[in-house]
Tab-separated table of C-alpha atoms and ligand atoms in Angstrom:
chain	number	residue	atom	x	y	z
A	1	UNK	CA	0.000	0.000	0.000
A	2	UNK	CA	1.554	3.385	-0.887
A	3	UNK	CA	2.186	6.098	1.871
A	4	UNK	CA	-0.155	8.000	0.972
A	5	UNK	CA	-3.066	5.568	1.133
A	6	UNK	CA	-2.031	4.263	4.340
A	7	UNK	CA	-2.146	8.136	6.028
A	8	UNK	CA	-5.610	8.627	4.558
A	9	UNK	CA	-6.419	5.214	5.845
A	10	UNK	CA	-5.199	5.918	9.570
A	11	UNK	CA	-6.917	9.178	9.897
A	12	UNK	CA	-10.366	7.989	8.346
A	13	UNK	CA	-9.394	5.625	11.675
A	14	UNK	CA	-8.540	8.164	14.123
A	15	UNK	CA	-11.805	10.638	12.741
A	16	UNK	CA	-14.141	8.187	12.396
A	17	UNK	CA	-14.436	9.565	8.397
A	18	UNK	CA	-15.864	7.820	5.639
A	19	UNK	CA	-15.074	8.473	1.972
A	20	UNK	CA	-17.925	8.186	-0.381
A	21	UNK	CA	-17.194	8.274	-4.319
A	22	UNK	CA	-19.007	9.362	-7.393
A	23	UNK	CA	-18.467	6.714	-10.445
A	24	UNK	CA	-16.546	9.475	-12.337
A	25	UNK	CA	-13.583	10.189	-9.723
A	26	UNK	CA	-10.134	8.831	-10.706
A	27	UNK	CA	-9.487	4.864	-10.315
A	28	UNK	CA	-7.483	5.684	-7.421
A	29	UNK	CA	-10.024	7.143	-6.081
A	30	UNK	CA	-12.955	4.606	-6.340
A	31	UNK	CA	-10.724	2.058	-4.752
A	32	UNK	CA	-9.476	3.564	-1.256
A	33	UNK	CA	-13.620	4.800	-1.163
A	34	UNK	CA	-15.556	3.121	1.537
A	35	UNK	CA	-19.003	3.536	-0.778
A	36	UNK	CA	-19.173	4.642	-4.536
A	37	UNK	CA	-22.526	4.963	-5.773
A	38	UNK	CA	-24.813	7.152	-8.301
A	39	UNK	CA	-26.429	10.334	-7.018
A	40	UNK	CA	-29.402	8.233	-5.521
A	41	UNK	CA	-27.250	5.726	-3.839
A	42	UNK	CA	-24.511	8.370	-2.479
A	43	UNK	CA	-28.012	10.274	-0.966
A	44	UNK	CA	-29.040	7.533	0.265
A	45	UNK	CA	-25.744	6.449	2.340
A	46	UNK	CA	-25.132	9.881	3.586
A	47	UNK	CA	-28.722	9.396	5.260
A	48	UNK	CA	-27.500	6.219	7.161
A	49	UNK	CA	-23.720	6.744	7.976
A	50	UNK	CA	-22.717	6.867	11.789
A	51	UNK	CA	-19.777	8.357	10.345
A	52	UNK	CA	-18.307	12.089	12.585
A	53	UNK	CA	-16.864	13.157	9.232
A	54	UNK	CA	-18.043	12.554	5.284
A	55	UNK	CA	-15.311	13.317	2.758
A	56	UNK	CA	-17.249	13.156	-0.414
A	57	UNK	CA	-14.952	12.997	-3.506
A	58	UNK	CA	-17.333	14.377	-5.917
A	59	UNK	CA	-18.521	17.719	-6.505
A	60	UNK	CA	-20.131	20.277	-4.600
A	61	UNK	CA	-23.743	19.568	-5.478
A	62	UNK	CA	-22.947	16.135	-3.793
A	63	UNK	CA	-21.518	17.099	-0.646
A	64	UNK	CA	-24.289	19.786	-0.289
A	65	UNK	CA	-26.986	16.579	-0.403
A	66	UNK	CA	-24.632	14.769	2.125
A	67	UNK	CA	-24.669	18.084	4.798
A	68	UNK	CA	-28.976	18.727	4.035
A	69	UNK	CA	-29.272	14.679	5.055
A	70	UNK	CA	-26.765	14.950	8.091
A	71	UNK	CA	-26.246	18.573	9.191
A	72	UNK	CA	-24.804	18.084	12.409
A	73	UNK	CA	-21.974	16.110	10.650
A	74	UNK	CA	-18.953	17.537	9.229
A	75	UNK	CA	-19.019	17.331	5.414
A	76	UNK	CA	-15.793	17.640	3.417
A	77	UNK	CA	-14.888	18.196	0.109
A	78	UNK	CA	-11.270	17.932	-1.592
A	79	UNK	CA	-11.249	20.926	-3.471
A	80	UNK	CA	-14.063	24.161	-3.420
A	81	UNK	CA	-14.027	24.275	-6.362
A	82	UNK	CA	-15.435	21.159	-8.157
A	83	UNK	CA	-18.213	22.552	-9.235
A	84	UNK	CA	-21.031	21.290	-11.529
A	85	UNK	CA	-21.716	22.862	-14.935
A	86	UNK	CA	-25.681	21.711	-15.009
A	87	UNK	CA	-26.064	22.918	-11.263
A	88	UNK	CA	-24.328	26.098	-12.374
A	89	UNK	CA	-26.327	26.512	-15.350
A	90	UNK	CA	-29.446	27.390	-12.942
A	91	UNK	CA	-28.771	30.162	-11.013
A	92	UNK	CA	-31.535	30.338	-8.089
A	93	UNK	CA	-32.348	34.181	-8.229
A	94	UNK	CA	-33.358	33.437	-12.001
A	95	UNK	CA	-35.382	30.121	-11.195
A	96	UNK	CA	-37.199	32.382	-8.465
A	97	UNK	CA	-38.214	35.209	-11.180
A	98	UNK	CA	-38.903	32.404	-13.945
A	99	UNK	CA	-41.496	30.546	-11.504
A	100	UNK	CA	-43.614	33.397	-10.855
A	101	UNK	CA	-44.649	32.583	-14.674
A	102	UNK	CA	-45.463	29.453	-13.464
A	103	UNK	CA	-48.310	29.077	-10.551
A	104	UNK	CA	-49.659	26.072	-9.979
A	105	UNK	CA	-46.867	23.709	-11.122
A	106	UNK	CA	-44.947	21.522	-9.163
A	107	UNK	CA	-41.203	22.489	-9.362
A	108	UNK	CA	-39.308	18.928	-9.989
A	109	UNK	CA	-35.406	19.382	-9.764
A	110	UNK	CA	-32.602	17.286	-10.990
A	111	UNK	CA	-30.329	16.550	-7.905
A	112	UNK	CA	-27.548	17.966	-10.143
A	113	UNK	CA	-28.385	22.014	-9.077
A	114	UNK	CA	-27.692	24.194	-5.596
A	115	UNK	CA	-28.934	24.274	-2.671
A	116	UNK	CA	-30.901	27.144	-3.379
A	117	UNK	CA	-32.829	25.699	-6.250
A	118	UNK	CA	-33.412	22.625	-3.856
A	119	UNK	CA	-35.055	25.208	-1.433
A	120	UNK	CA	-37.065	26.454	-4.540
A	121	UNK	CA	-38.199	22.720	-5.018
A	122	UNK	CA	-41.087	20.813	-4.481
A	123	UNK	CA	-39.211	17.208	-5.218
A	124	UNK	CA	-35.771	16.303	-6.290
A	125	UNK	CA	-35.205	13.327	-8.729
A	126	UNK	CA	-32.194	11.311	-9.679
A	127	UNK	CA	-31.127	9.818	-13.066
A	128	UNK	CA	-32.194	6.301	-11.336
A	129	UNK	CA	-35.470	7.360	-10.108
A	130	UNK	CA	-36.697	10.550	-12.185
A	131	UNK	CA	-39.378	8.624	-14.606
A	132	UNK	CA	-40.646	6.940	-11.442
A	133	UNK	CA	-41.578	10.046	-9.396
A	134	UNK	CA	-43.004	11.484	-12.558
A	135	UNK	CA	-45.227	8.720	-13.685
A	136	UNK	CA	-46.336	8.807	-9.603
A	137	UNK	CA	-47.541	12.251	-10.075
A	138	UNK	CA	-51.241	13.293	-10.436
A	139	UNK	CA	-52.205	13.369	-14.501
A	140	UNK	CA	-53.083	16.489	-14.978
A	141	UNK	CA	-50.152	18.131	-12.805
A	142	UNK	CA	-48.128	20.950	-14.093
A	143	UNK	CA	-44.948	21.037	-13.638
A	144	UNK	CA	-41.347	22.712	-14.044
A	145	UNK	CA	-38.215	20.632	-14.644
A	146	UNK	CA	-35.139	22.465	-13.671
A	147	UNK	CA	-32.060	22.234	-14.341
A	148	UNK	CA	-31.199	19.379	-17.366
A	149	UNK	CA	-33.066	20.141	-20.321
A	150	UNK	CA	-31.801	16.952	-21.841
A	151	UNK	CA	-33.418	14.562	-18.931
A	152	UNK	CA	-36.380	17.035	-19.173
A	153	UNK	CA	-37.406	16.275	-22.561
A	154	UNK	CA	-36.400	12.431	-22.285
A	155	UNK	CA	-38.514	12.403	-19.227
A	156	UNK	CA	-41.691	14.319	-21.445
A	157	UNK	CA	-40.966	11.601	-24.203
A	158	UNK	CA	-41.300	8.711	-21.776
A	159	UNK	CA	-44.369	9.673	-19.828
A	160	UNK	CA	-46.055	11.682	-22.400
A	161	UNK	CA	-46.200	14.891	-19.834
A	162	UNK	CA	-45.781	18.372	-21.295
A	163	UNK	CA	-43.239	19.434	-18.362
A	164	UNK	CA	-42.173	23.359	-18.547
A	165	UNK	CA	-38.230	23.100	-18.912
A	166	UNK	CA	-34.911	24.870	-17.470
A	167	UNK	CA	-33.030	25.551	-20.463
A	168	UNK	CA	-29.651	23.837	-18.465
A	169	UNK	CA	-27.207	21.157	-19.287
A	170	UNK	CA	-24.260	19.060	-18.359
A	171	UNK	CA	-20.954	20.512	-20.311
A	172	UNK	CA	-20.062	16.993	-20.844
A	173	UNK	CA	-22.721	15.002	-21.991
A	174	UNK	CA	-24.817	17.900	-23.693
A	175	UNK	CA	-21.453	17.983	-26.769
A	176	UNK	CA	-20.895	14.175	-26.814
A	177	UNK	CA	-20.359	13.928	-30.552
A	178	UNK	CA	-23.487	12.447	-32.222
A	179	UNK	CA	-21.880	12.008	-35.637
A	180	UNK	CA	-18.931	9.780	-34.207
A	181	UNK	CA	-21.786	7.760	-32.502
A	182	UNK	CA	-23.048	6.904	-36.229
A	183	UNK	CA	-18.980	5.971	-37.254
A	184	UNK	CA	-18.892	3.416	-33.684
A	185	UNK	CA	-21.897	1.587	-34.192
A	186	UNK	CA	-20.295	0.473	-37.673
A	187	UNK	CA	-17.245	0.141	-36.195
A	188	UNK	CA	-18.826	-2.304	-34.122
A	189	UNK	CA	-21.613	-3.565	-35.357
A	190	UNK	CA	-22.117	-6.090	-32.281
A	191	UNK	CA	-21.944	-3.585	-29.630
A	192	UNK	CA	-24.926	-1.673	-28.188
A	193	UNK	CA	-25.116	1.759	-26.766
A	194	UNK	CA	-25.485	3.047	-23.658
A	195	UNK	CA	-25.865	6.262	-22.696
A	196	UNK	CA	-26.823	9.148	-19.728
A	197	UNK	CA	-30.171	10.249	-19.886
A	198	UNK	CA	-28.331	13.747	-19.938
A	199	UNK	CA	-26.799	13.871	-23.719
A	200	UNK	CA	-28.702	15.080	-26.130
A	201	UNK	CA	-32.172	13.842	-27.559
A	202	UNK	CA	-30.053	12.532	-30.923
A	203	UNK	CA	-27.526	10.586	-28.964
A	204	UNK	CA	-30.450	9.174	-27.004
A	205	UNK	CA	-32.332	8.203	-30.057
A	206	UNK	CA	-29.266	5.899	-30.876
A	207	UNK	CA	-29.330	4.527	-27.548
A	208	UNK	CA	-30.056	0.776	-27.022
A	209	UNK	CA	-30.272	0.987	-23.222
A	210	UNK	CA	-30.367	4.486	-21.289
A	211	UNK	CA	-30.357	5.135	-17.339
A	212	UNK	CA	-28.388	6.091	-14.545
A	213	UNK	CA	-24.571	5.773	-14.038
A	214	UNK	CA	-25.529	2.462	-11.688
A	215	UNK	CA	-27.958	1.112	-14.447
A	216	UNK	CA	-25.628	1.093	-16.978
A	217	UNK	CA	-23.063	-0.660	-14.642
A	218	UNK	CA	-25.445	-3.383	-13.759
A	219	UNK	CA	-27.000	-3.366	-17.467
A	220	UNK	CA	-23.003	-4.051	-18.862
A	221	UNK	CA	-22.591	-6.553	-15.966
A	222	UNK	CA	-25.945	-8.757	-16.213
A	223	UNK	CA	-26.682	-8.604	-20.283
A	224	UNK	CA	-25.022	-10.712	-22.366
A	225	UNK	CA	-23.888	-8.713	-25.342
A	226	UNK	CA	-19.270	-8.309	-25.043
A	227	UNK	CA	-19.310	-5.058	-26.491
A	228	UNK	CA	-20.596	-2.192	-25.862
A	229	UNK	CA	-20.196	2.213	-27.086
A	230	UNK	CA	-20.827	3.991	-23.970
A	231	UNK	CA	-22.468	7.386	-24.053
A	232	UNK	CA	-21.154	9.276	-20.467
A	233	UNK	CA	-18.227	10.532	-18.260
A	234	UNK	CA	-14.874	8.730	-18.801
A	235	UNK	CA	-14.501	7.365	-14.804
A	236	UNK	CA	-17.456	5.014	-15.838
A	237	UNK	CA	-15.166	2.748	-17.763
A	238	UNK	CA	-13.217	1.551	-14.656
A	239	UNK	CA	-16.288	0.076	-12.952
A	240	UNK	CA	-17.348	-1.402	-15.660
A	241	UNK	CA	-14.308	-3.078	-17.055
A	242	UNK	CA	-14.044	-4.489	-13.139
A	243	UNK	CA	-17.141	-6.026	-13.310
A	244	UNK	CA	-17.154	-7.583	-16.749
A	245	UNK	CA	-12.956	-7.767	-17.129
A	246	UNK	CA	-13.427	-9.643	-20.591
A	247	UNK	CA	-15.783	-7.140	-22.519
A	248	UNK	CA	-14.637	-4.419	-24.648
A	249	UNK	CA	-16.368	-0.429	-23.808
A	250	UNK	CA	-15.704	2.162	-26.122
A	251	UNK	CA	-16.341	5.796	-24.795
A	252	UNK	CA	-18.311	7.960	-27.447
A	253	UNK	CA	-16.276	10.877	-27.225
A	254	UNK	CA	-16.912	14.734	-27.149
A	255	UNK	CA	-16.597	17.240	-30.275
A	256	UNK	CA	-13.223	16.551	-32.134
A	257	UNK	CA	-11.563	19.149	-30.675
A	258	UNK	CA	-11.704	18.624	-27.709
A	259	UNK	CA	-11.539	14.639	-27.769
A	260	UNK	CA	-11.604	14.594	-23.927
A	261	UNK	CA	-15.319	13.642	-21.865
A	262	UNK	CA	-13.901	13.671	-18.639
A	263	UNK	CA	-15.736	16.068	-15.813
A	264	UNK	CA	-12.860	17.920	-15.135
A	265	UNK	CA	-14.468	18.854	-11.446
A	266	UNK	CA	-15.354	15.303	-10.820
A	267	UNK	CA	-10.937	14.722	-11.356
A	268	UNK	CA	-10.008	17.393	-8.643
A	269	UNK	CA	-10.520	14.163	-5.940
A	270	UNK	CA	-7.094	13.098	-6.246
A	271	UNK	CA	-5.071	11.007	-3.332
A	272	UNK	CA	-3.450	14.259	-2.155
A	273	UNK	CA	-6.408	16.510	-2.338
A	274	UNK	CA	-8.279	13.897	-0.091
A	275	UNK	CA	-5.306	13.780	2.369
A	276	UNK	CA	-4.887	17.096	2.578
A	277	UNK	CA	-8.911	17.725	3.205
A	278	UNK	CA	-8.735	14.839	6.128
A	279	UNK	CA	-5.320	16.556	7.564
A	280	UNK	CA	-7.238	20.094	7.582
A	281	UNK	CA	-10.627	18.843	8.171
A	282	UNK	CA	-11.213	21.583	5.192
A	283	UNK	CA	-12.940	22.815	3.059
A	284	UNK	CA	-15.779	22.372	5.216
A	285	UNK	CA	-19.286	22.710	3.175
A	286	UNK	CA	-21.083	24.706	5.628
A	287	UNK	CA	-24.726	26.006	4.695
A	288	UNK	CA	-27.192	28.094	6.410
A	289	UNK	CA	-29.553	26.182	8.919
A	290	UNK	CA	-33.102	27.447	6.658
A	291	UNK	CA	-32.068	26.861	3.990
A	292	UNK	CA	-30.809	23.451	4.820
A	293	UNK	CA	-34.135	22.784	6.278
A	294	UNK	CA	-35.686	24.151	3.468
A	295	UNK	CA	-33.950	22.068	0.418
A	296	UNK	CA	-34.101	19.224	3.035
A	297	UNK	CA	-37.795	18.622	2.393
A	298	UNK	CA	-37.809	17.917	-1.066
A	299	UNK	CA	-34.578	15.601	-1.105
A	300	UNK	CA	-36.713	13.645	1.963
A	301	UNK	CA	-39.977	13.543	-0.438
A	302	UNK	CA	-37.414	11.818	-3.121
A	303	UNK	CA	-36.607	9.275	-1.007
A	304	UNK	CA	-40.086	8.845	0.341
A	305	UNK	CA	-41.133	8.214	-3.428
A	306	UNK	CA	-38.558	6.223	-4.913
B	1	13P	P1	-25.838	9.596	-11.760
B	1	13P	O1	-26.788	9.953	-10.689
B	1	13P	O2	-26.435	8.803	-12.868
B	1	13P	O3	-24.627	8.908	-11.202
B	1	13P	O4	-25.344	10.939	-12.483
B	1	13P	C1	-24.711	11.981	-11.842
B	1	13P	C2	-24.101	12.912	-12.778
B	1	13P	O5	-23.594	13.942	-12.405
B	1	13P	C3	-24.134	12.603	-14.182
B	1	13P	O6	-23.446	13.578	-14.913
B	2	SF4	FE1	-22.088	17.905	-13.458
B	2	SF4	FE2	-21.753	17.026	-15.917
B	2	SF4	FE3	-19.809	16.702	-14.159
B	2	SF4	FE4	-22.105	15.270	-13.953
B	2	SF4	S1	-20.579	15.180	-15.585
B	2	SF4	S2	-21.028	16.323	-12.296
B	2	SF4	S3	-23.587	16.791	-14.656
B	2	SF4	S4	-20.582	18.655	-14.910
């Protein structure tokens, strides 16, 4: 074990910390984790951890769910400023002013935005549990989806609502390259594709199975197909190649010039930037106590409905 791994290890010891991962942190990363799940799961542990102190490697959207669910613990993060470009493309003040054109609908938010648009929330959904909460709602219920509006209109398509949507998306998945999707699937003609319900509506299209980081991990593990073009954030590729060592993933990538779909926030968990935040006990998410109550209702009425 290197030195570094063994200090982290002996102070999540000495703290009583737990490390909880996101599937697209580094390898490294995933492995010294105590837990790595999707958004759902990662909400759902931080809900049930005895834990003192929660290091979540991730970004900040994350840790914010972890400190609503558990605010009398203390809630690190490795580095301020992994951000999240789909949280950060809904700016609360401007959600506040763009509801008052919408009375009477029920405002459904992607976990993937700020505290402050929780607050502004009626229910959060995941990726894993979004068409579930809709389909539970009421008929003829209004509502506004905020912020994706890639897993907006995928969500409309499925259940055949007419939801009002946030005009947001995910930097990453919103420019994987739809054209090179067309060149892989006759490149291999055997795989199938799997993809985020955040790219686009044409990737989707192409799709042959579409969910949740943890759905396509268990789709890839349980079907039978050995190949497969996968449609998300690079750090997917090392859970999936550990669960199903002998089948071959190829990442659809982003526009050519770029050539790169990592989440650059979800890489600024590294070994030394976890150390460090266990050393320091810092940075410290730290949120106001009404507005933690606030946002915490509508993560609770997720979990109450999925
Ligand atoms: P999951 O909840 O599917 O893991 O997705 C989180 C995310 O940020 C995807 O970009
Ligand atoms: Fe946010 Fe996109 Fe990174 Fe997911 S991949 S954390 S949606 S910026």
């Amino acid at each position: 074990m290197s030195a570094i791994i063994q200090k982290i290890e002996q102070l999540k010891k000495e703290k009583n910390a737990v490390i909880l991962a996101h599937y697209y942190t580094l390898p490294e990363v995933q492995k010294i984790a105590d837990f790595v799940g999707d958004s759902l799961a990662l909400a759902r542990y931080a809900v049930n951890t005895d834990a003192d102190i929660i290091l979540f490697a991730g970004v900040h959207f994350m840790a914010e769910t972890s400190k609503i669910l558990n605010p009398t613990k203390k809630v690190l993060i490795p580095d301020m400023e992994a951000h999240c470009s789909l949280a950060d493309s809904c700016p609360a003040e401007e959600l506040e002013l763009f509801l008052k054109d919408y009375p009477n609908h029920v405002v459904l938010s992607y976990i993937n935005c700020s505290a402050q648009v929780k607050a502004l929330s009626d229910i959060i959904v995941t990726s894993s549990n979004a068409l579930k909460i809709v389909n539970a709602l009421p008929k003829d219920q209004k509502i506004v989806f905020t912020p994706d509006r890639n897993l907006g209109a995928y969500i409309n398509s499925q259940t055949g609502k007419e939801m009002v949507l946030w005009d947001g998306a995910c930097h990453v998945h919103d420019r994987l390259n739809v054209d090179q999707l067309v060149e892989m699937k006759e490149k291999y003609p055997h795989a199938k594709v799997l993809a985020h319900p955040e790219c686009r509506g044409t990737v989707l299209a192409l799709a042959d199975f579409i969910g949740s980081t943890t759905a396509m991990l268990n789709y890839s593990e349980k079907d039978d197909t050995q190949e497969y073009i996968v449609a998300t954030e690079t750090g997917i590729l090392y859970e999936m190649q550990k669960r199903s060592p002998h089948k071959k993933f190829y990442l659809v990538q982003t526009d050519t010039k770029c050539n790169c779909n990592d989440c650059e926030f979800m890489k600024l968990s590294t070994l030394s930037s976890i150390l460090s935040a266990l050393e320091n006990e810092k940075p410290e998410i730290l949120l106001d106590s009404e507005l933690m109550e606030k946002a915490k209702k509508s993560i609770l009425k997720m979990l109450e409905l999925s």
